[in-house]
């Protein structure tokens, strides 16, 4: 896989990532004009593979724009998840090009907030809501989720008219796995004493996956990045150390490059963020979908085992935390929870307990929203947290 | 059904209701000492009939004690449903006799908050969580809920060793329906220009159902009340009017006699509260469980059709609102939502829309908690609301 020659620096490649994020809306406009259907998603429980297999383009509609929140608050409670408020505000004001281009939406029952807001969004677009079982080990859970996969697949066929045949599905699984494999290669840099990337940068790299019409240039780009990172890692060597920068894992509710204030402040406060196991981080690519057997079965298993806080019980969360702490040599955990995100907020009790009783690492829990109002206070708390690990 | 002679006044009967509520914990202590098992419940989706049919006593563990909240907040988020915080605080401090006596708990996935807190409660008691389908019309929803009924039934048999045979279940359905029929008779007084009860009083009458060991005296008591109310109604006659007291419906999150500040303030502000369609009100007794056919099927259908805000879509909510407005001559709606109760909070958009666009009645939405801190502000808002209807 490695090429002998890497033409561009990591910085140059990351600049292209940012540029592609900026230009993504143009790509979607072109796709729409060429007759392609766009399907808006709000969650990783809905497999991109299935959307691609019916010939449509999946796009994440999770809002990261704080400016869209006041419009949403004219209807929705103020005391509510900023991600949902932002998403809803963008939708009702028609200020998000991706929502604008979406022909239909796939929702899910991952949280009360989204579940109920999909009822309101149904006034704007056709919405299909997937009913997610929360206890993956309960009898019938896998069968039920398999039926939901079948049901959403029928909904999607209704949009595009294209059947997601096993061949098409398998091809999509292989392609998405390719992306996952490359992302897995890239994050190996965070196992090293001195990583060649920051997680803030990695957030953009991963985020771009959610806004891709044509995956080939994206795959080529992240392959180039993986290679550049690997070359940089080799150049730095194993002997280097990051000095006294405590190695931190950021977990909890998902964040975007625009809403990553906690991660950014942690990095600015002298922490080395080496792990981010949220669904904006490794959780969406650290496993591969099974490439053998029935592809819809494989997608059913893969998604049902995502250890999101919506699951109950969610043993996978602590398993993932444990393995991340070990893999990346984590010395402290920051658990970030969006305002009024009850599932992550209550699960934080379990995360903190695991840190304290089993993993023996300090844990800082932060509940925040999209505003900049608490940045000063957050900085004080995060600096103190980093300092205690020195 | 009517007796020729009613010995006690409504006031005397209501005094016995309050006394029975006060003494309920003693009754549960005696029941435990006699070897009976107590099953703690947090929701109307779990049929009392099933618990009774395995020879156990069901008891509601929905906390209404504000004083228990600070203990809960040592672990749980502060920005969280007061009902759940109170319930959890009472449990972990072992200050609720009903929790204390509970041998096991049945939870459900009606909201994110409870769903996740059941994971924490599992450290204190055996917990079985029922997985509730949210879209009652989705293919397979009824079958899925039927399986959950079967599963919880097996859990209950594990606690008591008694099989809920169809005969036992049918007998319990008949008995609980008897209670519902009497409660239905009582609330007919609210259809009249001058009801013989207040809804604040009715809240206690209904609430007592949740804390009954032996139902015979309770049934006799509410039958006596129904008779007394009927006699009082006849004495008042149809010609009387309540003057200019606007007829108000209180809807939304459930309240208890201890946490009914919104209803109480509405009554104190000159409103005639004539309807309360929450699960602390008519929602739990306005329909009967089918007494024909398979009893577990009947309970499955009955519970799945409870129009709680956890359902999505929840058309039943507006249907119930519409029929309540019509039955009770409602002139204004107060939609009360507990702090951070996302399902009722977002569904309020739909309730308000229905009031505005279809029912043509004003609607006041109130988000509050168990504290007395906002009583002054609530009083101002509710008084203004009542005044606008005069």
XYZ file of C-alpha atoms in Angstrom:
780
model
C 0.000 0.000 0.000
C 2.829 2.419 0.762
C 4.102 4.524 -2.045
C 7.750 5.418 -2.257
C 7.063 9.079 -2.728
C 4.720 11.407 -0.910
C 4.181 14.609 -2.779
C 2.422 16.751 -0.226
C 2.877 17.597 3.407
C 0.277 16.715 6.025
C -0.604 20.398 6.209
C -1.273 20.591 2.494
C -3.455 17.502 2.590
C -5.422 18.833 5.562
C -5.919 22.084 3.691
C -7.558 20.078 0.931
C -9.783 18.355 3.518
C -10.979 21.747 4.704
C -11.442 22.945 1.163
C -13.483 19.859 0.309
C -15.669 20.434 3.380
C -16.240 23.986 2.175
C -17.061 22.903 -1.358
C -19.221 19.943 -0.368
C -22.459 21.835 -0.858
C -21.502 22.576 -4.472
C -20.857 18.879 -5.040
C -24.327 18.091 -3.667
C -25.894 20.732 -5.887
C -24.214 19.168 -8.903
C -25.323 15.708 -7.796
C -28.922 16.877 -7.511
C -28.724 18.508 -10.926
C -27.462 15.249 -12.372
C -30.605 13.551 -11.056
C -29.211 11.823 -7.973
C -31.332 11.563 -4.847
C -30.002 12.830 -1.523
C -30.965 11.173 1.764
C -30.527 13.119 4.983
C -29.400 11.190 8.059
C -28.976 12.135 11.691
C -27.200 9.110 13.062
C -24.656 6.362 12.488
C -27.225 3.646 13.169
C -28.392 4.149 9.605
C -25.844 2.560 7.329
C -24.489 4.714 4.526
C -24.040 1.436 2.647
C -27.781 0.957 2.321
C -28.330 4.482 1.053
C -25.524 4.109 -1.483
C -26.835 0.714 -2.566
C -30.114 2.259 -3.728
C -28.124 4.762 -5.755
C -28.669 7.711 -3.415
C -26.164 9.958 -1.653
C -26.241 9.964 2.153
C -25.558 13.203 3.963
C -25.367 13.999 7.650
C -27.823 16.666 8.723
C -26.620 16.930 12.325
C -26.514 20.688 12.800
C -23.353 22.336 14.039
C -24.385 25.926 13.460
C -25.070 27.861 16.657
C -26.681 30.663 14.655
C -29.552 28.368 13.643
C -30.576 27.761 17.260
C -32.628 30.918 17.959
C -34.967 30.100 15.049
C -35.481 26.595 16.410
C -36.198 27.972 19.868
C -39.251 29.774 18.556
C -40.859 26.312 18.622
C -38.608 23.893 20.466
C -37.715 24.079 24.153
C -34.642 26.173 24.899
C -33.534 23.542 27.382
C -32.783 21.003 24.705
C -29.894 19.425 22.832
C -28.061 22.097 20.783
C -27.368 19.595 18.019
C -31.074 18.936 17.530
C -31.987 22.600 17.874
C -29.367 23.548 15.315
C -30.517 20.810 12.925
C -34.138 21.879 13.264
C -33.338 25.575 12.942
C -31.379 24.939 9.743
C -34.273 22.896 8.372
C -37.110 25.321 9.066
C -35.164 28.345 7.857
C -33.925 26.455 4.786
C -30.416 27.706 5.446
C -28.623 24.371 5.247
C -27.836 23.415 1.656
C -27.646 19.742 2.586
C -31.138 19.761 4.071
C -32.271 21.826 1.120
C -31.065 19.167 -1.307
C -32.389 16.235 0.734
C -35.203 14.336 -0.973
C -36.078 12.395 2.162
C -34.911 11.922 5.727
C -34.175 8.783 7.702
C -34.658 9.236 11.411
C -34.236 6.881 14.322
C -35.384 6.515 17.893
C -31.934 6.992 19.400
C -33.135 9.742 21.712
C -36.373 11.341 22.851
C -35.390 14.671 21.381
C -34.770 13.468 17.852
C -37.660 11.013 17.967
C -40.144 13.784 18.683
C -38.534 16.331 16.354
C -38.861 13.918 13.428
C -42.630 14.326 13.878
C -42.169 18.035 13.213
C -39.719 17.533 10.346
C -42.291 15.327 8.638
C -43.993 18.571 7.600
C -40.950 19.457 5.504
C -39.749 16.184 3.998
C -40.779 12.535 3.766
C -39.369 10.972 6.939
C -38.885 7.328 7.757
C -38.059 6.623 11.408
C -36.163 3.459 12.281
C -37.234 1.856 15.556
C -34.022 0.908 17.318
C -33.959 -1.841 19.959
C -32.007 -0.605 22.980
C -31.060 -3.891 24.577
C -29.032 -5.651 21.917
C -29.022 -8.836 23.965
C -32.774 -9.017 24.528
C -34.470 -11.901 22.732
C -35.594 -10.789 19.308
C -33.555 -7.565 19.258
C -31.438 -8.612 16.297
C -34.486 -9.867 14.369
C -36.349 -6.680 15.107
C -33.481 -4.520 13.890
C -33.160 -6.736 10.806
C -36.844 -6.029 10.052
C -36.173 -2.331 10.475
C -33.311 -2.617 7.975
C -35.689 -4.273 5.553
C -38.310 -1.603 6.161
C -35.947 1.319 5.630
C -34.609 -0.407 2.566
C -38.142 -0.488 1.132
C -38.559 3.188 1.955
C -35.324 3.968 0.118
C -36.363 1.933 -2.902
C -39.487 4.089 -2.933
C -37.262 7.151 -3.280
C -34.850 5.957 -5.967
C -36.523 2.943 -7.551
C -33.260 1.007 -7.286
C -33.152 -2.309 -5.425
C -30.268 -2.735 -2.979
C -29.343 -6.167 -4.274
C -26.917 -8.265 -2.226
C -24.272 -7.564 -4.875
C -24.739 -3.811 -4.627
C -24.823 -3.954 -0.839
C -21.692 -6.079 -0.654
C -19.862 -3.696 -2.961
C -20.872 -0.759 -0.765
C -19.811 -2.561 2.385
C -16.442 -3.232 0.825
C -16.047 0.407 -0.191
C -17.082 1.826 3.192
C -14.789 -0.694 4.877
C -11.974 0.612 2.682
C -12.612 4.078 4.093
C -12.700 2.633 7.619
C -9.440 0.755 7.066
C -7.664 3.920 5.957
C -9.061 5.934 8.878
C -7.910 3.147 11.206
C -4.406 3.447 9.727
C -4.398 7.200 10.265
C -5.406 7.110 13.931
C -2.564 4.736 14.709
C -0.456 7.864 14.944
C -2.242 8.615 18.224
C -0.722 5.495 19.769
C 2.709 7.100 19.463
C 4.436 9.333 21.997
C 4.291 12.207 19.503
C 1.407 11.848 17.037
C 1.764 13.484 13.652
C -1.793 14.849 13.782
C -3.990 16.488 16.362
C -7.459 15.101 17.058
C -8.887 18.467 16.105
C -7.436 17.859 12.659
C -8.654 14.268 12.670
C -12.160 15.504 13.445
C -12.224 17.317 10.103
C -10.802 14.324 8.272
C -13.511 12.038 9.656
C -16.215 14.643 9.331
C -15.641 14.907 5.591
C -16.979 11.316 5.257
C -20.422 12.692 6.049
C -20.423 15.086 3.086
C -19.060 13.111 0.184
C -20.821 12.654 -3.130
C -18.059 10.835 -4.969
C -15.974 8.743 -2.598
C -13.028 8.019 -4.915
C -11.278 11.390 -4.456
C -11.991 11.219 -0.707
C -10.516 7.735 -0.465
C -7.455 8.861 -2.429
C -7.091 11.890 -0.178
C -7.203 9.962 3.093
C -4.871 7.330 1.643
C -2.447 10.112 0.852
C -2.874 11.411 4.389
C -2.316 7.963 5.888
C 0.893 7.674 3.923
C 2.080 11.147 4.872
C 1.304 10.477 8.530
C 3.147 7.185 8.391
C 6.197 8.868 6.847
C 6.053 11.631 9.452
C 5.724 9.083 12.257
C 8.764 7.224 10.975
C 10.738 10.453 10.750
C 9.906 11.394 14.346
C 10.875 7.981 15.610
C 9.758 6.208 18.740
C 12.229 7.831 21.056
C 10.674 11.265 20.986
C 8.300 12.265 23.719
C 5.713 14.945 23.913
C 7.251 16.165 27.135
C 4.781 16.560 29.936
C 1.633 16.683 27.839
C -0.987 14.508 29.537
C -2.622 12.064 27.130
C -6.359 12.695 27.124
C -9.383 10.873 25.736
C -12.421 12.952 24.792
C -15.636 10.949 24.952
C -19.383 11.626 25.039
C -21.825 13.369 22.722
C -20.634 13.850 19.134
C -18.911 17.064 18.077
C -18.051 18.590 14.732
C -15.101 20.733 13.651
C -17.368 23.735 14.394
C -18.558 22.527 17.803
C -15.378 20.992 19.170
C -14.684 23.688 21.738
C -13.953 21.191 24.516
C -11.396 19.299 22.444
C -9.848 22.529 21.180
C -9.591 24.032 24.659
C -8.075 20.775 25.928
C -5.408 20.958 23.223
C -4.837 24.643 23.908
C -4.514 23.860 27.615
C -1.579 21.539 27.082
C -3.363 18.199 26.807
C -2.419 15.774 24.084
C -5.791 14.527 22.862
C -4.968 11.000 21.725
C -8.412 9.439 21.584
C -11.940 10.406 20.706
C -14.248 7.422 20.931
C -17.496 9.287 20.187
C -19.464 8.794 16.984
C -17.622 11.849 15.681
C -14.457 9.878 16.408
C -13.259 6.304 16.179
C -16.598 4.693 17.067
C -17.726 4.955 13.452
C -14.674 3.272 11.921
C -12.910 1.169 14.542
C -14.826 -1.940 13.480
C -15.470 -3.280 9.992
C -18.740 -4.567 8.601
C -18.561 -8.288 7.963
C -17.811 -8.826 4.267
C -18.950 -12.452 4.337
C -22.510 -13.759 4.444
C -25.748 -11.873 3.878
C -24.847 -8.180 3.589
C -28.048 -6.895 5.216
C -27.461 -9.253 8.141
C -23.929 -7.909 8.386
C -25.120 -4.299 8.450
C -27.755 -5.220 11.031
C -25.148 -6.713 13.351
C -22.654 -3.924 12.763
C -25.045 -1.107 13.579
C -26.796 -2.811 16.492
C -23.428 -3.143 18.198
C -22.578 0.569 18.046
C -22.046 1.406 21.720
C -24.089 4.622 21.795
C -25.521 5.850 25.086
C -28.989 5.244 23.653
C -28.332 1.543 24.260
C -29.392 0.210 27.626
C -27.459 -1.445 29.055
C -24.518 -0.161 27.038
C -21.623 -2.342 28.171
C -19.909 -1.614 24.868
C -19.250 1.939 26.063
C -17.019 0.853 28.918
C -15.422 -1.849 26.735
C -14.523 0.804 24.172
C -13.289 3.175 26.855
C -11.156 0.438 28.393
C -9.578 -0.518 25.082
C -9.015 3.121 24.084
C -7.355 3.902 27.404
C -5.056 0.955 26.881
C -4.350 1.457 23.157
C -3.603 5.164 23.381
C -2.017 5.277 26.825
C -4.731 7.584 28.122
C -4.031 9.401 31.391
C -7.280 11.340 31.717
C -10.812 11.302 30.328
C -12.983 14.283 29.436
C -16.620 13.281 29.145
C -18.491 15.928 27.160
C -22.260 15.989 27.184
C -24.460 18.328 25.191
C -26.963 20.232 27.261
C -29.966 18.078 28.176
C -28.608 15.003 26.364
C -30.032 12.654 28.968
C -28.579 9.401 27.670
C -24.963 10.566 27.696
C -25.601 12.606 30.815
C -26.803 9.671 32.901
C -24.333 7.265 31.313
C -21.628 9.612 32.537
C -22.242 8.143 35.992
C -21.091 4.787 34.603
C -18.180 6.306 32.666
C -16.955 8.150 35.751
C -17.355 5.035 37.870
C -15.304 3.003 35.361
C -12.570 5.660 35.315
C -12.462 5.787 39.096
C -12.932 2.167 40.081
C -11.423 0.230 37.208
C -9.244 2.331 34.913
C -7.731 4.525 37.583
C -7.680 7.664 35.437
C -9.196 11.023 36.376
C -12.401 11.980 34.603
C -13.753 15.465 33.995
C -17.400 15.720 33.023
C -18.480 18.757 31.051
C -22.035 19.661 30.081
C -22.115 22.434 27.538
C -23.828 23.739 24.427
C -22.891 25.442 21.155
C -22.438 28.926 22.588
C -19.087 30.533 23.335
C -20.469 31.941 26.588
C -18.882 29.318 28.840
C -15.483 29.153 27.125
C -13.739 31.045 29.918
C -15.191 28.810 32.584
C -14.431 25.680 30.548
C -10.853 26.803 30.035
C -10.379 27.233 33.773
C -11.786 23.788 34.504
C -9.886 22.044 31.714
C -6.584 23.758 32.578
C -6.965 22.639 36.188
C -7.751 19.117 35.003
C -4.680 19.004 32.747
C -2.508 20.438 35.498
C -3.536 17.738 37.971
C -2.171 15.129 35.566
C 1.248 16.758 35.235
C -75.818 0.477 41.667
C -77.212 3.491 43.496
C -78.024 3.055 47.115
C -80.950 4.851 48.647
C -78.900 6.221 51.486
C -75.539 7.882 51.532
C -74.102 8.013 54.969
C -71.140 10.332 54.539
C -70.475 13.640 52.891
C -68.018 14.017 50.031
C -65.677 15.783 52.435
C -65.732 12.881 54.857
C -65.047 10.384 52.103
C -62.161 12.475 50.751
C -60.745 12.651 54.261
C -60.664 8.869 54.261
C -58.883 8.917 50.877
C -56.182 11.131 52.353
C -55.977 8.983 55.437
C -55.601 5.849 53.332
C -52.826 7.517 51.326
C -51.081 8.314 54.604
C -51.491 4.796 55.941
C -50.601 3.030 52.698
C -47.032 2.360 53.764
C -48.281 0.494 56.843
C -50.496 -1.652 54.629
C -47.467 -2.489 52.476
C -45.419 -3.338 55.543
C -48.144 -5.720 56.695
C -48.370 -7.217 53.209
C -44.637 -7.868 53.176
C -44.792 -9.408 56.632
C -47.539 -11.711 55.432
C -45.183 -12.946 52.708
C -46.545 -11.054 49.713
C -44.157 -9.766 47.068
C -44.166 -6.094 46.103
C -43.356 -4.969 42.560
C -42.314 -1.371 41.976
C -43.503 0.309 38.784
C -42.792 3.665 37.203
C -45.350 3.768 34.439
C -48.860 2.909 33.295
C -47.557 0.885 30.361
C -47.004 -1.944 32.815
C -50.374 -3.427 33.628
C -51.244 -3.769 37.293
C -53.359 -6.733 36.202
C -50.290 -8.760 35.324
C -48.596 -8.014 38.632
C -51.747 -8.931 40.554
C -52.188 -12.094 38.507
C -48.859 -13.463 39.754
C -49.991 -12.786 43.300
C -47.834 -9.701 43.834
C -48.791 -6.162 44.838
C -47.981 -3.392 42.357
C -46.900 -0.029 43.683
C -46.023 3.182 41.899
C -42.531 4.400 42.673
C -42.785 7.689 40.769
C -41.234 10.111 43.230
C -43.131 13.209 44.269
C -40.845 14.299 47.075
C -38.812 17.415 46.286
C -36.616 16.790 49.319
C -35.209 13.631 47.735
C -33.837 15.533 44.739
C -30.577 16.904 46.196
C -29.403 13.366 47.023
C -30.117 12.264 43.470
C -28.236 15.249 42.084
C -25.036 13.994 43.663
C -25.019 11.519 40.765
C -27.654 12.486 38.236
C -27.653 15.662 36.149
C -29.377 18.614 37.803
C -30.953 19.476 34.484
C -33.191 16.444 34.505
C -36.781 15.403 35.134
C -37.717 16.101 38.790
C -39.911 13.003 38.880
C -36.976 10.759 37.986
C -34.585 12.622 40.268
C -37.031 12.325 43.147
C -37.601 8.619 42.467
C -33.876 7.958 42.317
C -33.129 10.049 45.392
C -35.752 8.164 47.389
C -34.290 4.859 46.221
C -30.634 5.509 46.987
C -31.353 7.058 50.382
C -33.828 4.285 51.224
C -36.316 6.890 52.415
C -39.324 5.680 50.437
C -41.115 2.843 52.234
C -42.621 1.622 48.964
C -39.214 1.294 47.334
C -37.929 -0.225 50.538
C -40.571 -2.947 50.398
C -40.205 -3.580 46.663
C -38.817 -7.012 45.823
C -38.225 -6.122 42.193
C -38.758 -3.275 39.749
C -40.317 -3.220 36.310
C -38.979 -0.445 34.137
C -39.759 0.586 30.599
C -38.183 2.545 27.788
C -40.759 5.334 27.833
C -38.106 8.017 28.110
C -34.345 8.384 27.914
C -34.144 9.510 31.503
C -35.881 6.523 33.033
C -34.298 4.096 30.594
C -30.811 5.094 31.671
C -31.645 5.421 35.369
C -32.917 1.828 35.438
C -29.309 0.831 34.704
C -28.317 2.541 37.950
C -31.268 1.169 39.926
C -30.220 -2.335 38.907
C -27.574 -2.050 41.629
C -30.333 -1.858 44.241
C -33.044 -4.239 43.048
C -33.662 -6.806 40.320
C -34.943 -4.744 37.393
C -36.719 -5.901 34.281
C -37.031 -3.259 31.554
C -39.846 -3.552 29.037
C -38.918 -2.451 25.522
C -41.825 -0.345 24.313
C -42.485 0.134 20.592
C -43.124 3.829 19.912
C -45.011 3.612 16.658
C -48.065 1.544 17.493
C -48.983 1.343 13.823
C -45.615 0.115 12.592
C -45.632 -3.455 11.302
C -44.845 -5.839 14.120
C -45.346 -3.298 16.927
C -48.238 -5.178 18.499
C -46.428 -8.523 18.233
C -43.311 -7.014 19.716
C -45.217 -5.566 22.656
C -47.014 -8.899 23.097
C -43.594 -10.587 23.387
C -42.583 -8.002 25.958
C -45.743 -8.820 27.940
C -44.779 -12.470 27.823
C -41.223 -11.659 28.873
C -42.223 -9.497 31.832
C -44.722 -12.129 32.816
C -41.896 -14.686 32.999
C -39.852 -12.266 35.075
C -42.772 -11.862 37.479
C -43.268 -15.605 37.752
C -39.611 -15.752 38.730
C -40.395 -13.440 41.643
C -43.551 -15.069 42.990
C -43.619 -18.541 41.472
C -47.273 -18.058 40.536
C -48.365 -18.431 36.907
C -50.632 -15.675 35.573
C -53.120 -18.107 34.075
C -55.744 -16.733 31.681
C -58.328 -17.212 34.448
C -56.321 -15.202 36.954
C -55.556 -12.520 34.366
C -59.191 -12.244 33.306
C -60.284 -11.900 36.917
C -57.744 -9.117 37.447
C -58.815 -7.340 34.282
C -62.405 -7.463 35.477
C -61.444 -6.076 38.883
C -59.276 -3.259 37.518
C -62.029 -2.431 35.024
C -64.426 -2.184 37.959
C -62.150 0.462 39.460
C -61.975 2.235 36.097
C -65.765 2.159 35.728
C -66.258 3.788 39.121
C -63.607 6.437 38.419
C -65.327 7.113 35.090
C -68.610 7.635 36.963
C -66.965 10.060 39.366
C -65.390 12.288 36.718
C -68.741 12.750 35.022
C -69.277 15.480 37.586
C -66.745 17.562 35.658
C -69.072 17.641 32.655
C -71.528 19.691 34.712
C -71.646 23.472 35.050
C -70.824 23.129 38.754
C -68.887 19.947 39.515
C -69.186 18.484 42.991
C -65.434 17.848 43.200
C -62.289 19.726 42.294
C -59.648 18.060 40.138
C -57.172 18.593 42.947
C -59.390 16.327 45.035
C -59.792 13.897 42.150
C -56.012 13.693 41.855
C -55.861 12.185 45.356
C -58.715 9.804 44.624
C -56.984 8.480 41.511
C -53.568 8.535 43.104
C -54.702 6.156 45.832
C -55.053 3.425 43.151
C -51.269 3.342 42.970
C -50.858 2.451 46.650
C -53.453 -0.186 47.358
C -52.720 -3.587 48.837
C -56.281 -4.787 49.239
C -58.544 -3.326 46.589
C -61.914 -4.190 48.143
C -61.987 -1.319 50.654
C -60.703 1.051 47.953
C -63.401 -0.051 45.537
C -66.037 0.383 48.242
C -64.673 3.809 49.071
C -64.726 5.133 45.505
C -68.178 3.608 44.979
C -69.340 5.526 48.016
C -67.724 8.650 46.584
C -69.360 8.115 43.191
C -72.725 7.837 44.896
C -72.150 10.903 47.060
C -71.026 12.904 44.034
C -74.051 11.782 42.082
C -76.359 12.819 44.912
C -74.582 16.162 45.225
C -74.796 16.716 41.467
C -78.525 16.029 41.539
C -78.977 18.419 44.451
C -77.147 21.214 42.639
C -79.187 20.720 39.504
C -78.311 21.580 35.933
C -79.391 25.184 36.117
C -76.592 26.346 38.375
C -73.542 27.910 36.849
C -70.091 28.420 38.174
C -70.331 32.084 37.287
C -67.428 33.342 35.259
C -64.983 30.570 36.083
C -63.217 29.568 32.872
C -63.231 25.808 32.321
C -59.657 24.603 32.044
C -57.991 21.355 31.020
C -54.612 20.530 32.556
C -52.547 18.246 30.342
C -48.920 17.134 30.038
C -46.482 15.372 32.344
C -48.040 13.479 35.268
C -48.453 15.154 38.651
C -49.247 13.879 42.120
C -51.195 15.451 44.978
C -47.802 16.680 46.253
C -46.573 18.042 42.919
C -49.765 19.540 41.523
C -48.772 23.156 41.975
C -49.901 24.151 38.483
C -53.365 22.649 38.945
C -53.658 24.108 42.438
C -52.585 27.582 41.332
C -55.025 27.386 38.413
C -57.853 26.590 40.834
C -56.700 29.319 43.206
C -56.587 31.750 40.282
C -60.265 31.321 39.505
C -60.108 28.582 36.886
C -62.490 25.655 37.055
C -60.229 22.700 36.271
C -62.645 20.293 34.591
C -60.260 17.931 32.857
C -56.883 16.353 33.432
C -56.016 13.955 30.645
C -52.513 13.087 31.848
C -51.583 9.657 33.181
C -52.217 11.105 36.636
C -55.709 11.876 35.347
C -58.293 10.274 33.107
C -55.808 8.678 30.691
C -55.413 5.707 33.009
C -59.117 4.928 33.369
C -61.049 6.446 30.471
C -60.831 3.197 28.507
C -61.485 -0.356 29.663
C -59.384 -3.415 28.980
C -61.206 -5.820 26.701
C -62.813 -8.520 28.851
C -63.281 -10.891 25.916
C -60.631 -12.989 24.191
C -57.088 -13.714 25.307
C -56.412 -11.568 28.375
C -52.718 -10.992 27.633
C -53.644 -9.877 24.118
C -56.186 -7.519 25.638
C -53.623 -6.007 28.012
C -51.159 -5.696 25.143
C -53.631 -3.720 23.044
C -54.820 -1.625 25.969
C -51.368 -0.491 27.034
C -49.943 0.007 23.545
C -52.743 2.473 22.859
C -51.998 4.709 25.850
C -51.406 8.079 24.182
C -48.251 9.033 26.081
C -45.824 11.525 24.560
C -43.267 8.715 24.363
C -45.258 7.433 21.389
C -44.209 8.754 18.013
C -46.329 9.711 16.243
C -48.810 10.128 19.080
C -52.063 10.971 17.314
C -53.944 9.648 20.327
C -52.827 12.700 22.294
C -54.704 15.138 20.083
C -57.661 12.733 19.833
C -57.877 12.650 23.627
C -57.467 16.412 23.857
C -60.189 16.937 21.277
C -62.642 14.647 23.049
C -61.831 16.106 26.482
C -62.341 19.651 25.219
C -65.699 18.620 23.847
C -66.848 16.446 26.777
C -65.942 18.920 29.499
C -66.632 22.177 27.661
C -63.016 23.247 27.967
C -62.246 26.914 27.313
C -58.498 26.869 27.888
C -55.637 24.367 28.063
C -52.654 24.432 30.394
C -49.886 22.178 29.136
C -47.520 21.386 31.993
C -44.137 19.886 31.284
C -41.606 18.782 33.860
C -38.196 20.300 33.415
C -36.226 18.569 30.653
C -39.052 16.135 29.838
C -38.244 16.194 26.147
C -41.131 14.083 24.888
C -43.862 16.214 26.437
C -41.852 19.351 25.777
C -41.574 18.804 22.039
C -45.073 17.351 21.788
C -46.278 20.630 23.250
C -45.656 22.118 19.798
C -48.339 19.763 18.469
C -50.682 20.354 21.423
C -50.404 24.121 21.006
C -50.925 23.829 17.270
C -54.077 21.741 17.815
C -55.430 24.267 20.335
C -54.732 27.155 17.988
C -55.617 25.728 14.599
C -58.318 23.191 15.347
C -59.841 23.535 18.807
C -59.759 27.299 18.987
C -58.919 27.437 22.693
C -56.013 29.321 24.246
C -53.110 27.227 25.473
C -50.588 28.099 28.157
C -47.431 26.027 28.254
C -45.599 25.769 31.547
C -42.253 24.091 32.135
C -41.532 23.681 35.805
C -40.089 21.391 38.455
C -40.869 20.295 42.012
C -39.546 23.412 43.733
C -41.706 26.207 45.085
C -39.264 28.790 43.724
C -41.312 29.679 40.650
C -44.750 29.730 42.316
C -44.966 33.525 42.234
C -44.079 33.676 38.570
C -46.445 30.802 37.749
C -49.264 32.509 39.615
C -48.779 35.685 37.588
C -48.808 33.780 34.310
C -51.767 31.573 35.229
C -53.820 34.480 36.575
C -53.233 36.376 33.333
C -54.224 33.280 31.365
C -57.432 32.822 33.352
C -58.236 36.517 33.042
C -57.947 36.456 29.254
C -60.716 33.837 29.168
C -63.153 35.887 31.245
